[in-house]
C-alpha cells in the first residue's frame, strides 16, 4: 500500500520509513546536481524535508528546507553548492512536530574542520547518549539522532575524523546508515547489524577507460545509482566504514559486524521495486512472496486477484501467477494525494479512503475477490477497503497479506504505531478478519517471506513480527513491561536473545 | 503513459487534457468543501491552477490560484466561500505562459448580476468572436475562452441569463462543457457535439427519504461524483442546458444536438479508469482495447507483456488476457515527479525518462517483451523507453499501441503537438518502428478502438486519427493548407465532411 | 501626521490618498526600470499594491501584485517588461477588501489593440456608468474605476483610441488623473477640474543636444521626475489630454476645462514636501501655513513648538519662525511601523499611539507646548497625543492645526472617514478641544491656507472644509440628506453651487 | 543619518548596530506578546531577523525568522509561544551572508535543561574560544557568538546554570549584553565594561498595589520599556548578572567590573532619541552636541542649518539654537527605503542618494547652508549630499559632524567598515573636506562630545575615535600591525593601555 507519502486524511495505515541518504565524491562532477537527481529517486523514503551539503575542499555549504526535493531546490540553490564532495538527505514526514531545524544533513564546524552528517535509521540509546553528553557540557540544538552522532564524532575526532567515527560507532546502539562529508572526504558507515541499507557505486566519466572510477557514490538504494548512471559495486557491510578521498576508496571494519539484521520490511514494502538488496531485486522478491502466499493461503474459487496499489502489486501478480487466478486492477489510486489539511464534511463517510482509492465495479461486481496487501497496521484502512470492495459488488473478499502480522513496534527507524495500536498485538487473526469484515484472511508466514527473499532468516531483523529485537532496547525506551520480558526471553527461532553479540546461527 | 501531469524534463510525450469542471447546488451543504473534494478527484484533468466560486444567493466570491487543489485551498479560504451554489475548475499546466490571471472560474458582474463560468474544451472561433466583440467595444482581460463565453452571455442576457446562454451557444463553435453560476442558480451546458464529458448527479442528505435529491452535482467525470458520495443521474446531452435552482432541475435543448462527437481519447487515455462515459467504464473499455490489440497485432512468441504505467496498464492486462502471455510490471514509475526546472548534467543521457521510469531487469532480461502504451505523439519518449528495455536485457521489444496513429492536431481542447511534430503525420508505421528501435510495432485500428468501447463509431470525435473534424475549423486557425484540403475532402469513413450539420449516419 | 502608510493598530487618524501614477515614453530607455524608481518616489501615495505595464510596440505586458514597489518587483520581473512605453501605479492600502485583482494598471485587449490604464482619483458616477454599461452587455471583473474607464474608452474607440478617450471623458464625472498606454503611445489625462495632480516632464539622454527630449514622463508629483533625473515641463491642464508617440508630444483640450479645483489637501498633507504643484513647493507652502497659523492663533506664552512628524514638521517650523518660539522635536516616530495584525494586550492602554510615537520628556516637561498637526479627522489619535504630552510633563498643550476643520467627506479619492465619524462635522471647536483635552485649540482658516499657498481660493477643491463640492455628487452616492441639501444651497464663498459648470469667479 | 536600516543601493555610509535584546518574566502576562511589542521598539537596532523564545516552566519554544518583527510574527506564531518567561532578539542586516540559521535567540537543551540566549555585542576572543572548545570536541552549527556563549555556559553549568554563566563570563572577552532564559528563570548579563546597554524595568499589573512588581523586564534600551508600559528601575551594571524567578529578583557581581566603557556611538547615533543611558536622554545629549559643535566650529554668515535626517536632527537643532541661525528641513528622506536589489540604469547618476534623500530647493537656493550630520564613514555619501545641496542652489555648504573623525574600526559590535575604508584613517580633515566638496568641514571634538553627554570621558569606549581599545584585541583579530602598535602604545588620554584591568582614572 506504500511507496508514497500519502498522509492525507488522518493516521495512515502503512508503516513509514525514516530517510533516504546519498553521498558523492567526484572531482570534475557537478556533485550537487547529481545528488539532487539521486535524492529524487529516494523521495519515496521521505517527503518531509530535503537537503544537500557540499564541500569544495575548504568549507561545507548546506541547503535544506521542508518539502519535496523538487520544491527545496532550484537552479540558484544548486549552483551555490559548488564543490566535489556532496551528501544528501530526504526525510520522512511526520505530522506536526516537523520543523526546518530538524532537516538534514546536519552540518557543523569541529576540531577536524567542517563536517556534515546524513542519517537513516534510529538509535535506541539516544536518550542515554545525549544525557551523558549533556553531563559533559554538550548542548543540543535539534532533536535529531544525527546531532548526537556528530557530537560523538567531534568529541573523539581529535586530529582524525575517521578515528572519531570509529569511536562514535562503538557508542551508538541502534540502526544507522550514515553518509558523512568533511572538507576533503566522503565517508559511508553502516551499523554492525546492517539494519538500514547502504550501497556503494561508481561513475565513469572517462570514455577512454570505461572501468575507471571517476566518482564514487553511496546511496540508500540502488535505484539512486541507476538514475544518475552510476554502477553498483557492493553493499556497505555491517560495521563497515568506507572512506573516499583523492587517494581513492579505503575500507575499514570499524566495529565488529554482528549478524546481519537488515530490516525485512525493506523487502516487503519500503525499498523501491527496482532496487536490489543482497543482490535480490525487490520486485522479484515481492512477486515470490505472492507465490508463497498463494501456497500458504490458497483461494481456489476466487475469480480475480487485485492489489492495493502500488506496493502490493508485485505480490498480487505473484499470487495470481501461482494460483492461476486472473490478476486485475481492482482499485484505482489517486496520484495527486498530497498533504491536505482540509477537514471533510462529517457526512462524508470514509472520505479519506475514497479520496485515495476507488474501486472498479466492473472488475469486482459479482466476483469472489482476492485482495492482496502488504501489511495491516491498525486495521482501520484495511476494513474500509474491504467494505469498499463489497460496496462495489464483490461477493467475497479474501484478504491476503504478503507479510506476517505486525505485532511489535519498531525501534530502528520505522514509524509504525505504538504497540497498543497494532491490531495484531492484541487480536487473533480471526478477530482481525472479523474486524475488517473479510471473507477470509491469510498472512504470509515469516518462513514464507524468508523463502521468497531467498536468504537465511538470520540475515534479517524481523522484530516487528516476532519481537526478537536484534539490538537490545534500553530501559529508557518506553515499552510495556510485557515487551521487555519478551525481549529477555529466548526466542523460538534463535538460540537466544540478540544482545549485541553476534548471532550464533 | 498519462493519468499524471509529469511535465518534468522537456516536452512531454503524451497528449494533455485541458480542464476539469464541477458544479454543486445544495442548500444546507458546505458546497465549497464538496467542490474541493470533487476537484481533487478531477486533478488529473489539470494541475496548473485551481479555483472555486461560490454564491450565497446575493453575491459570488471566488478563490483561485496557481497550483494543485491541495495547494490552492486551505481551511481559511474554504471557509470564506460561504453559500449554497458552487463551481470549481482545475486547469492543465502548459509551460511558461500560464499566469494566475488565466485561472478559472472567471467571475464578473453583469446586467443579470454576478456570474462565474468554468470551461472545459476549446472554441475554434475564439479569434472571430473576440474580434467581433472588440468591434463592439468589448475589452478582454484574459486569454481564456471562458471570458469570451461570459461576454457573449452578458451581451445577450438582458433580464434573463438562461436566454443569454442560449444565444451565446448559438455563436460558440468548438468544444465546450461549462458549469456556470449566477447569484441564484447553477447551470450546466454541453456543446452540440458533446466533445468534452459532463455528467449530472445528485446527493441525498435526507436519511428518511433516501431518494430525495438534496443537492445536484455537475462534473466532468463520474469519479468526482463518487468521491463526494453523489449518485450518477445521466450525462448532459449535446446542446443541452441544465438549470438548477430552488425550484429544482430544469432541462432545455438550448441548441440542436449534432451527432455525438465525444473525444475518443477520453476513452483511450484521459478520463480516470474508474469513471464512466456513455455508461461504459473506462478501465473495462481499455482492457477490451487490449483484447482487440492482441487480436490485431498478436505476438505469439513473447514471454511477457508490460505496460507503460499508469494509463496503459488496463490495455496491457487486456493484451495479456487475450494472448495468454503473462502480464508483469516491467517499468516502475516514480510517483514524485512534479515540476522540476533543474537541468540535468549534459552527460546524463536520457535522464528525463530515467527520472520517471525505471526498468525491472529481472522481468525483462532475456525475454521477448510486449510493451503496451496508449499513444505515440512525438516518438522520442517511446524511443527512449524501448532502448531502456533493451538495455535492461530484453531480447525483443514489441511495441503495441492501444490507439491508432495520431496524425492530426486537436482543436477541441487537447494539447497534443503541432501537426509537424506528430510523428505519425509524416512517417509510415515502419518508419516509426525504425525510429523508436522496436522489434515490431502495432497500432490498434480505429475500428478496434470503437469495438472495444462498444458503441457506434459516430458517437466519437476521432479527428486526431482520421482528420475528419466534426466541427469545422475556421480559416483563422493555423493549419497547413494540406490539412484544410483534407478537411474539405469527403472522408473514407463518413459520407461527407462534418460541417456543423448533423452527421448523416 | 501623514507621509507614511502607518496603518497599524486600528483606524488611522489621517486622511489617506488613493494612488500614484506614472508614465514614460522613451525609445532606447529602460522604461520599466525608470518607472520602478519613479514609483518608488510615489510610494507615499499608496502602499497596498504596485504595478507596471510596458508596451514594446506590439503588445503590452503587465506585472503587478500586492505590496510595496520594492516587494512587487525584482530584476527578473523588471527584465521581462521590455519595451519603450510604460505606465506604473501604486495603490493605497485599505483594510481587508484589497485583493490582487484590484491592483493596477488594468490591462486589456480591445478593438484598438492592447490598452493599459492607471488611475488616480475617484469617479462619482461609477455606479451609474457601470449600470449603463451592464445594460449594454458589459461585464466587470474588478471593482476599480479604471475598468469602467477602459470599458468606456474601448466602446468609443473604434479605430482611434484618442477619440475613444475623449468620448469617455465626456461621460466620466469625478476626479481622475490617468496615464494610459496603447501599443504605440502614451497618453496622460486630467479631469476638467484638475482635482488630482499630474505633471509632464522630459528626460535628456543626448549629451550633445542637452535640450533634446529623448523621453517624456508623466507623473502624479514632480518628486518622481526628480528621482529619475527628468525635467519638469508643466502640469497637465484640467480637461487636457497629452499624447506622446514617435511623432513627439501632442496636446488636446479633450473636454472643456472647468474652474481649477485641485485638492487642497494635496498642499496640506498628501504630496511630498519636495514636490511642486502650481509651481508652489509644498514644503514652503506648509511653512507659510505655519506662519498664518501663528498669526491667527498665536500662543505667546508657549515655550516650545513641536510637530507631529513627519507631515506637520514644516508647519511647525513656520509657526516657530513667525511666533519666535523655539522649535524642537518633541515626539519621536517609529520608522518601522508597517502592517501588524497583532492585537495588543487589553491592558496596553494607548499602545497603538505609543508604538508609533513617543514623547521626549526632556523637551516637554514643565513646558507650555504648542503641538502642530495638519488635521484632526476622528479626534481619537489627537486626544491620545495630547495626553501623551501631558504625561511627559507638559504644563499646557496648545494644539494648532494647519488646516480648517474637516467637516465633509471626500468623494474624489481621499479615504477620510464617513461624515458621522468626522469629529468636526458634529462638534464645535470648543467641544473638540474638550474632547482631545487640549489647553487651547486653533485651526487655520481656509483663507489662511489659501493665503499660504499663494493662489486664488477658487483654484482648489476645499469641499471637505466647506461642503461645496465642485463636481456634483449623484444621488446614488450615499450621503445624508442634510449633506445633499448643503450641496444645493448657495455657498458662502462662491456665488453659487458648483455643478459641473465653470465657476464664475 | 541613521536610526534606520536603509541599506538600499550599495554600501551604506552610516555605522551599523548589531542587535536589540529583551527579556520578560511575568506570571499571568502574555510575555510573548509583550516581547513582540518591545522588540518592535528595538527594531532600529537590527532589521535582518527577529526571534522570541518562551519558557512555560517545562520547556522552551522558539520562533525566529529573517525579516522585520512585524513580518516574522503573526497571531498564530505568537499564540504558540505560551509561558511566562520570554526573551527576544532583533538582528542587524549584513549583506549576503545572513541566513536563518544565524537568527537568534539560540535555543538548546543542556545538562540544566533548555536554555535560550540572546546576545548584543561582539566577542573579541570568539576564534580562540571556539578553537579551544572544538579541541574538547564541541561542534558549532552557527557562526554566532551566542552559540559560543551557550556552549561555555553548558560546559560549566553542572547542576547550576547561574554558576555556568559566571564561569562563562570569566572566559568571554569583548562586548556582550545578554538575556538568557532557562526553564524557570530569566537572566540578564552585561560585560565588565558595560559596552552595550542593558536596563532593568518592571511592570505593575496590580491596580491595588501600584508598586508591586508583577513582571520584570530587561531591554537594550529604555524605549522598549516605555512602549509596553514598564517602568525603568536601573541599568544592569558592568559585570553584573541579574536573575529573576518566582522568588523575585537577585543580583550578582558575576565578574569584577572594569571601568565603564559604554559605546559612545550609542549616544551619538545608535540609541533611539527617546531612550536614556546613564540617565541621560539621547535627544537632549545630541542637541547639546549641536551646541558644542556651534561653539567649536561656528559659521557666522550661514543662513540656514539643515540636518541629514533623522539621526542628525537633534544636533542640527542644537547647532541652530546655539548659533542663532534658523533651522530648517533642507533634505527630505523617503520613508519607504527598504531592501531593493534593482540595479539603477547606468545613467542614473547618484540615484542611490537621490532615492533616499531629496533637497528642498526653496530652502537651499541662494543660501549659505550648514549641513549637520553625525558621522562620515567612507565619505562617498557625504560627498553626494554636498553636491546635491549645491545642485539645489546652495551658495556654500558647511558640513558639521556631531562626532570626531572615525579613524579606527570597532571590534565590539558595530559594523563600520574596515580601517582602510575609513576616510578619516588615511586623510586629513582638509583632504576630507576637499573630497566631499564642502565649503568648510568641522568635526566635534571628543571632549565636546563628552561635555555634551555630561559624564566623565572614561565612562565611554571611544576607540573608534582614538584607537584606545578598552578591551584588548587578541592577535587572531585581523588588524594592521600599525593598529596593534597603537594598541600597545600608551594613549594620550589615559595613563596606559586598557588591558582587561580596571582603568586607573
mmCIF file of N, CA and C in Angstrom, chain A residues 4-5 29 33-34 36-37 40 43-44 47 74-75 78 226-227 229 272-274 276 281 283 287 310 314 317 327-329 334-337 340 342-343 347-348 351 354-355 358 360 362, chain B residues 4-5 29 33-34 36-37 40 43-44 47 74-75 78 226-227 229 272-274 276 281 283 287 310 314 317 327-329 334-337 340 342-343 347-348 351 354-355 358 360 362:
data_model
loop_
_atom_site.group_PDB
_atom_site.id
_atom_site.type_symbol
_atom_site.label_atom_id
_atom_site.label_comp_id
_atom_site.label_asym_id
_atom_site.label_seq_id
_atom_site.Cartn_x
_atom_site.Cartn_y
_atom_site.Cartn_z
ATOM 1 N N UNK A 4 4.819 5.760 -1.281
ATOM 2 C CA UNK A 4 4.102 7.029 -1.443
ATOM 3 C C UNK A 4 4.004 7.698 -0.092
ATOM 4 N N UNK A 5 3.854 9.023 -0.102
ATOM 5 C CA UNK A 5 3.756 9.692 1.203
ATOM 6 C C UNK A 5 2.333 9.625 1.726
ATOM 7 N N UNK A 29 32.901 16.573 -11.295
ATOM 8 C CA UNK A 29 31.464 16.329 -11.426
ATOM 9 C C UNK A 29 30.691 17.463 -10.759
ATOM 10 N N UNK A 33 24.283 18.606 -8.305
ATOM 11 C CA UNK A 33 23.258 18.249 -9.283
ATOM 12 C C UNK A 33 23.020 16.735 -9.278
ATOM 13 N N UNK A 34 24.090 15.969 -9.259
ATOM 14 C CA UNK A 34 23.934 14.512 -9.207
ATOM 15 C C UNK A 34 23.200 14.102 -7.930
ATOM 16 N N UNK A 36 21.084 15.877 -6.289
ATOM 17 C CA UNK A 36 19.683 16.254 -6.479
ATOM 18 C C UNK A 36 18.918 15.141 -7.179
ATOM 19 N N UNK A 37 19.460 14.660 -8.298
ATOM 20 C CA UNK A 37 18.729 13.640 -9.052
ATOM 21 C C UNK A 37 18.707 12.308 -8.298
ATOM 22 N N UNK A 40 16.108 12.532 -5.685
ATOM 23 C CA UNK A 40 14.817 12.439 -6.348
ATOM 24 C C UNK A 40 14.368 10.979 -6.424
ATOM 25 N N UNK A 43 13.074 9.739 -3.075
ATOM 26 C CA UNK A 43 11.998 10.540 -2.495
ATOM 27 C C UNK A 43 10.989 9.684 -1.741
ATOM 28 N N UNK A 44 10.788 8.439 -2.185
ATOM 29 C CA UNK A 44 9.817 7.565 -1.502
ATOM 30 C C UNK A 44 10.229 7.279 -0.067
ATOM 31 N N UNK A 47 9.439 12.470 2.537
ATOM 32 C CA UNK A 47 8.930 13.618 1.772
ATOM 33 C C UNK A 47 8.811 14.888 2.611
ATOM 34 N N UNK A 74 16.276 24.836 -6.416
ATOM 35 C CA UNK A 74 16.149 25.406 -7.746
ATOM 36 C C UNK A 74 17.564 25.614 -8.289
ATOM 37 N N UNK A 75 17.644 26.063 -9.525
ATOM 38 C CA UNK A 75 18.963 26.229 -10.138
ATOM 39 C C UNK A 75 19.872 27.095 -9.277
ATOM 40 N N UNK A 78 21.172 25.181 -6.277
ATOM 41 C CA UNK A 78 22.114 24.129 -6.687
ATOM 42 C C UNK A 78 23.442 24.742 -7.115
ATOM 43 N N UNK A 226 21.138 4.063 -10.291
ATOM 44 C CA UNK A 226 20.667 3.934 -11.667
ATOM 45 C C UNK A 226 20.319 5.274 -12.285
ATOM 46 N N UNK A 227 19.611 6.099 -11.532
ATOM 47 C CA UNK A 227 19.093 7.319 -12.141
ATOM 48 C C UNK A 227 20.205 8.259 -12.565
ATOM 49 N N UNK A 229 23.179 7.194 -13.452
ATOM 50 C CA UNK A 229 24.092 6.473 -14.336
ATOM 51 C C UNK A 229 25.303 5.887 -13.631
ATOM 52 N N UNK A 272 12.311 0.633 -3.149
ATOM 53 C CA UNK A 272 11.657 0.711 -4.434
ATOM 54 C C UNK A 272 11.777 -0.612 -5.160
ATOM 55 N N UNK A 273 10.769 -1.030 -5.906
ATOM 56 C CA UNK A 273 10.797 -2.356 -6.526
ATOM 57 C C UNK A 273 11.945 -2.538 -7.511
ATOM 58 N N UNK A 274 12.482 -1.446 -8.045
ATOM 59 C CA UNK A 274 13.601 -1.598 -8.963
ATOM 60 C C UNK A 274 14.952 -1.596 -8.247
ATOM 61 N N UNK A 276 17.839 -3.234 -5.530
ATOM 62 C CA UNK A 276 18.335 -4.539 -5.111
ATOM 63 C C UNK A 276 18.914 -4.434 -3.715
ATOM 64 N N UNK A 281 16.477 -8.503 -6.315
ATOM 65 C CA UNK A 281 15.588 -7.436 -6.792
ATOM 66 C C UNK A 281 14.303 -7.455 -5.973
ATOM 67 N N UNK A 283 11.276 -6.224 -6.619
ATOM 68 C CA UNK A 283 10.067 -6.612 -7.333
ATOM 69 C C UNK A 283 9.955 -8.131 -7.402
ATOM 70 N N UNK A 287 7.185 -10.571 -5.726
ATOM 71 C CA UNK A 287 6.398 -11.472 -6.575
ATOM 72 C C UNK A 287 6.445 -12.898 -5.995
ATOM 73 N N UNK A 310 0.434 1.025 -4.603
ATOM 74 C CA UNK A 310 1.228 0.390 -5.625
ATOM 75 C C UNK A 310 2.061 -0.741 -5.043
ATOM 76 N N UNK A 314 3.260 -6.254 -6.959
ATOM 77 C CA UNK A 314 4.082 -7.442 -7.285
ATOM 78 C C UNK A 314 3.599 -8.703 -6.574
ATOM 79 N N UNK A 317 0.516 -9.927 -8.282
ATOM 80 C CA UNK A 317 0.863 -10.591 -9.544
ATOM 81 C C UNK A 317 1.384 -11.991 -9.265
ATOM 82 N N UNK A 327 -5.236 -11.856 -12.633
ATOM 83 C CA UNK A 327 -4.923 -10.610 -11.939
ATOM 84 C C UNK A 327 -5.661 -9.485 -12.640
ATOM 85 N N UNK A 328 -6.115 -8.531 -11.862
ATOM 86 C CA UNK A 328 -6.661 -7.323 -12.478
ATOM 87 C C UNK A 328 -6.399 -6.122 -11.582
ATOM 88 N N UNK A 329 -6.364 -4.962 -12.198
ATOM 89 C CA UNK A 329 -6.532 -3.766 -11.386
ATOM 90 C C UNK A 329 -7.940 -3.819 -10.807
ATOM 91 N N UNK A 334 -5.551 7.545 -6.525
ATOM 92 C CA UNK A 334 -5.384 8.941 -6.937
ATOM 93 C C UNK A 334 -3.921 9.327 -6.776
ATOM 94 N N UNK A 335 -3.319 9.742 -7.885
ATOM 95 C CA UNK A 335 -1.882 10.041 -7.878
ATOM 96 C C UNK A 335 -1.571 11.400 -7.279
ATOM 97 N N UNK A 336 -2.555 12.192 -6.995
ATOM 98 C CA UNK A 336 -2.290 13.554 -6.554
ATOM 99 C C UNK A 336 -2.470 13.743 -5.062
ATOM 100 N N UNK A 337 -2.607 12.619 -4.355
ATOM 101 C CA UNK A 337 -2.699 12.729 -2.906
ATOM 102 C C UNK A 337 -1.435 13.407 -2.391
ATOM 103 N N UNK A 340 -3.131 17.334 2.729
ATOM 104 C CA UNK A 340 -4.253 18.257 2.767
ATOM 105 C C UNK A 340 -4.724 18.321 4.196
ATOM 106 N N UNK A 342 -7.578 19.922 4.876
ATOM 107 C CA UNK A 342 -8.994 20.236 4.814
ATOM 108 C C UNK A 342 -9.778 19.103 5.484
ATOM 109 N N UNK A 343 -10.639 19.489 6.383
ATOM 110 C CA UNK A 343 -11.470 18.503 7.059
ATOM 111 C C UNK A 343 -12.661 18.151 6.180
ATOM 112 N N UNK A 347 -20.494 14.240 7.091
ATOM 113 C CA UNK A 347 -21.294 13.215 6.426
ATOM 114 C C UNK A 347 -20.510 12.431 5.366
ATOM 115 N N UNK A 348 -19.307 12.849 5.086
ATOM 116 C CA UNK A 348 -18.537 12.153 4.047
ATOM 117 C C UNK A 348 -17.874 10.911 4.647
ATOM 118 N N UNK A 351 -14.374 9.198 3.595
ATOM 119 C CA UNK A 351 -13.846 10.027 2.521
ATOM 120 C C UNK A 351 -12.347 9.805 2.358
ATOM 121 N N UNK A 354 -11.716 6.962 0.264
ATOM 122 C CA UNK A 354 -12.261 7.189 -1.075
ATOM 123 C C UNK A 354 -11.465 8.220 -1.868
ATOM 124 N N UNK A 355 -10.873 9.200 -1.152
ATOM 125 C CA UNK A 355 -10.025 10.172 -1.826
ATOM 126 C C UNK A 355 -8.834 9.490 -2.464
ATOM 127 N N UNK A 358 -10.278 4.222 -5.349
ATOM 128 C CA UNK A 358 -11.653 3.982 -5.783
ATOM 129 C C UNK A 358 -11.703 2.613 -6.442
ATOM 130 N N UNK A 360 -13.068 -0.501 -8.902
ATOM 131 C CA UNK A 360 -13.562 -0.690 -10.264
ATOM 132 C C UNK A 360 -14.699 -1.698 -10.217
ATOM 133 N N UNK A 362 -16.725 -2.750 -12.355
ATOM 134 C CA UNK A 362 -16.779 -3.699 -13.471
ATOM 135 C C UNK A 362 -15.900 -4.916 -13.208
ATOM 136 N N UNK B 4 -1.487 11.706 -15.301
ATOM 137 C CA UNK B 4 -0.474 12.374 -14.483
ATOM 138 C C UNK B 4 -0.046 13.652 -15.176
ATOM 139 N N UNK B 5 0.473 14.612 -14.422
ATOM 140 C CA UNK B 5 0.929 15.842 -15.073
ATOM 141 C C UNK B 5 2.331 15.673 -15.640
ATOM 142 N N UNK B 29 -25.735 22.428 2.350
ATOM 143 C CA UNK B 29 -24.472 21.725 2.144
ATOM 144 C C UNK B 29 -23.316 22.719 2.222
ATOM 145 N N UNK B 33 -16.631 23.024 0.239
ATOM 146 C CA UNK B 33 -15.884 21.854 0.688
ATOM 147 C C UNK B 33 -16.142 20.664 -0.247
ATOM 148 N N UNK B 34 -17.376 20.465 -0.612
ATOM 149 C CA UNK B 34 -17.683 19.374 -1.542
ATOM 150 C C UNK B 34 -16.984 19.610 -2.882
ATOM 151 N N UNK B 36 -14.255 21.248 -3.355
ATOM 152 C CA UNK B 36 -12.833 20.973 -3.129
ATOM 153 C C UNK B 36 -12.530 19.488 -3.315
ATOM 154 N N UNK B 37 -13.309 18.635 -2.674
ATOM 155 C CA UNK B 37 -13.023 17.199 -2.757
ATOM 156 C C UNK B 37 -13.334 16.667 -4.152
ATOM 157 N N UNK B 40 -10.530 17.604 -6.383
ATOM 158 C CA UNK B 40 -9.409 16.730 -6.052
ATOM 159 C C UNK B 40 -9.455 15.469 -6.925
ATOM 160 N N UNK B 43 -8.277 16.167 -10.456
ATOM 161 C CA UNK B 43 -6.947 16.773 -10.545
ATOM 162 C C UNK B 43 -6.184 16.276 -11.768
ATOM 163 N N UNK B 44 -6.434 15.035 -12.187
ATOM 164 C CA UNK B 44 -5.706 14.507 -13.352
ATOM 165 C C UNK B 44 -6.038 15.285 -14.633
ATOM 166 N N UNK B 47 -3.397 20.426 -13.661
ATOM 167 C CA UNK B 47 -2.641 20.651 -12.422
ATOM 168 C C UNK B 47 -2.068 22.054 -12.338
ATOM 169 N N UNK B 74 -6.930 26.277 1.581
ATOM 170 C CA UNK B 74 -6.776 25.865 2.972
ATOM 171 C C UNK B 74 -8.105 26.122 3.689
ATOM 172 N N UNK B 75 -8.166 25.738 4.933
ATOM 173 C CA UNK B 75 -9.421 25.899 5.678
ATOM 174 C C UNK B 75 -9.929 27.326 5.622
ATOM 175 N N UNK B 78 -11.433 28.126 2.215
ATOM 176 C CA UNK B 78 -12.693 27.398 2.019
ATOM 177 C C UNK B 78 -13.801 28.012 2.864
ATOM 178 N N UNK B 226 -18.421 10.152 -7.282
ATOM 179 C CA UNK B 226 -18.172 9.077 -6.318
ATOM 180 C C UNK B 226 -17.502 9.590 -5.051
ATOM 181 N N UNK B 227 -16.492 10.430 -5.235
ATOM 182 C CA UNK B 227 -15.681 10.802 -4.072
ATOM 183 C C UNK B 227 -16.492 11.587 -3.051
ATOM 184 N N UNK B 229 -19.713 11.189 -2.667
ATOM 185 C CA UNK B 229 -20.896 10.421 -2.293
ATOM 186 C C UNK B 229 -22.144 10.790 -3.072
ATOM 187 N N UNK B 272 -10.394 9.172 -15.952
ATOM 188 C CA UNK B 272 -9.891 8.254 -14.941
ATOM 189 C C UNK B 272 -10.512 6.887 -15.164
ATOM 190 N N UNK B 273 -9.756 5.794 -14.951
ATOM 191 C CA UNK B 273 -10.265 4.456 -15.245
ATOM 192 C C UNK B 273 -11.509 4.095 -14.441
ATOM 193 N N UNK B 274 -11.722 4.744 -13.305
ATOM 194 C CA UNK B 274 -12.924 4.428 -12.536
ATOM 195 C C UNK B 274 -14.119 5.278 -12.960
ATOM 196 N N UNK B 276 -17.075 6.615 -15.781
ATOM 197 C CA UNK B 276 -17.900 6.050 -16.846
ATOM 198 C C UNK B 276 -18.272 7.151 -17.823
ATOM 199 N N UNK B 281 -17.498 1.818 -18.500
ATOM 200 C CA UNK B 281 -16.389 2.046 -17.578
ATOM 201 C C UNK B 281 -15.089 2.124 -18.373
ATOM 202 N N UNK B 283 -11.916 1.710 -17.441
ATOM 203 C CA UNK B 283 -10.974 0.615 -17.238
ATOM 204 C C UNK B 283 -11.349 -0.575 -18.109
ATOM 205 N N UNK B 287 -9.316 -2.230 -21.205
ATOM 206 C CA UNK B 287 -8.949 -3.643 -21.169
ATOM 207 C C UNK B 287 -9.373 -4.333 -22.478
ATOM 208 N N UNK B 310 0.783 4.904 -15.834
ATOM 209 C CA UNK B 310 -0.270 4.034 -15.338
ATOM 210 C C UNK B 310 -1.336 3.810 -16.399
ATOM 211 N N UNK B 314 -4.399 -1.023 -18.064
ATOM 212 C CA UNK B 314 -5.571 -1.839 -18.422
ATOM 213 C C UNK B 314 -5.428 -2.494 -19.793
ATOM 214 N N UNK B 317 -3.078 -5.368 -19.520
ATOM 215 C CA UNK B 317 -3.752 -6.512 -18.886
ATOM 216 C C UNK B 317 -4.653 -7.216 -19.894
ATOM 217 N N UNK B 327 1.266 -11.190 -17.885
ATOM 218 C CA UNK B 327 1.440 -9.753 -17.638
ATOM 219 C C UNK B 327 2.415 -9.576 -16.482
ATOM 220 N N UNK B 328 3.233 -8.568 -16.560
ATOM 221 C CA UNK B 328 4.061 -8.221 -15.404
ATOM 222 C C UNK B 328 4.284 -6.723 -15.363
ATOM 223 N N UNK B 329 4.546 -6.225 -14.168
ATOM 224 C CA UNK B 329 5.163 -4.915 -14.102
ATOM 225 C C UNK B 329 6.533 -5.025 -14.741
ATOM 226 N N UNK B 334 8.262 6.638 -11.053
ATOM 227 C CA UNK B 334 8.499 7.462 -9.859
ATOM 228 C C UNK B 334 7.251 8.294 -9.586
ATOM 229 N N UNK B 335 6.699 8.131 -8.404
ATOM 230 C CA UNK B 335 5.440 8.801 -8.067
ATOM 231 C C UNK B 335 5.625 10.255 -7.693
ATOM 232 N N UNK B 336 6.858 10.698 -7.553
ATOM 233 C CA UNK B 336 7.078 12.048 -7.051
ATOM 234 C C UNK B 336 7.460 13.025 -8.144
ATOM 235 N N UNK B 337 7.278 12.605 -9.388
ATOM 236 C CA UNK B 337 7.553 13.516 -10.487
ATOM 237 C C UNK B 337 6.636 14.722 -10.343
ATOM 238 N N UNK B 340 10.032 20.137 -12.270
ATOM 239 C CA UNK B 340 11.389 20.474 -11.867
ATOM 240 C C UNK B 340 11.997 21.245 -13.008
ATOM 241 N N UNK B 342 15.291 21.940 -12.877
ATOM 242 C CA UNK B 342 16.730 21.681 -12.775
ATOM 243 C C UNK B 342 17.192 21.015 -14.069
ATOM 244 N N UNK B 343 18.201 21.572 -14.655
ATOM 245 C CA UNK B 343 18.750 20.998 -15.876
ATOM 246 C C UNK B 343 19.666 19.842 -15.528
ATOM 247 N N UNK B 347 25.938 15.070 -19.442
ATOM 248 C CA UNK B 347 26.298 13.666 -19.619
ATOM 249 C C UNK B 347 25.202 12.710 -19.179
ATOM 250 N N UNK B 348 24.156 13.232 -18.557
ATOM 251 C CA UNK B 348 23.087 12.346 -18.070
ATOM 252 C C UNK B 348 22.136 12.003 -19.209
ATOM 253 N N UNK B 351 18.181 11.187 -19.022
ATOM 254 C CA UNK B 351 17.832 11.309 -17.610
ATOM 255 C C UNK B 351 16.334 11.522 -17.450
ATOM 256 N N UNK B 354 14.622 8.373 -17.441
ATOM 257 C CA UNK B 354 15.063 7.576 -16.295
ATOM 258 C C UNK B 354 14.540 8.111 -14.962
ATOM 259 N N UNK B 355 14.374 9.449 -14.898
ATOM 260 C CA UNK B 355 13.813 10.027 -13.678
ATOM 261 C C UNK B 355 12.410 9.504 -13.443
ATOM 262 N N UNK B 358 11.810 3.460 -14.494
ATOM 263 C CA UNK B 358 12.988 2.590 -14.450
ATOM 264 C C UNK B 358 12.545 1.176 -14.756
ATOM 265 N N UNK B 360 12.581 -3.035 -14.842
ATOM 266 C CA UNK B 360 12.845 -4.146 -13.918
ATOM 267 C C UNK B 360 13.613 -5.223 -14.687
ATOM 268 N N UNK B 362 14.972 -7.907 -13.854
ATOM 269 C CA UNK B 362 14.609 -9.297 -13.552
ATOM 270 C C UNK B 362 13.429 -9.758 -14.402
#
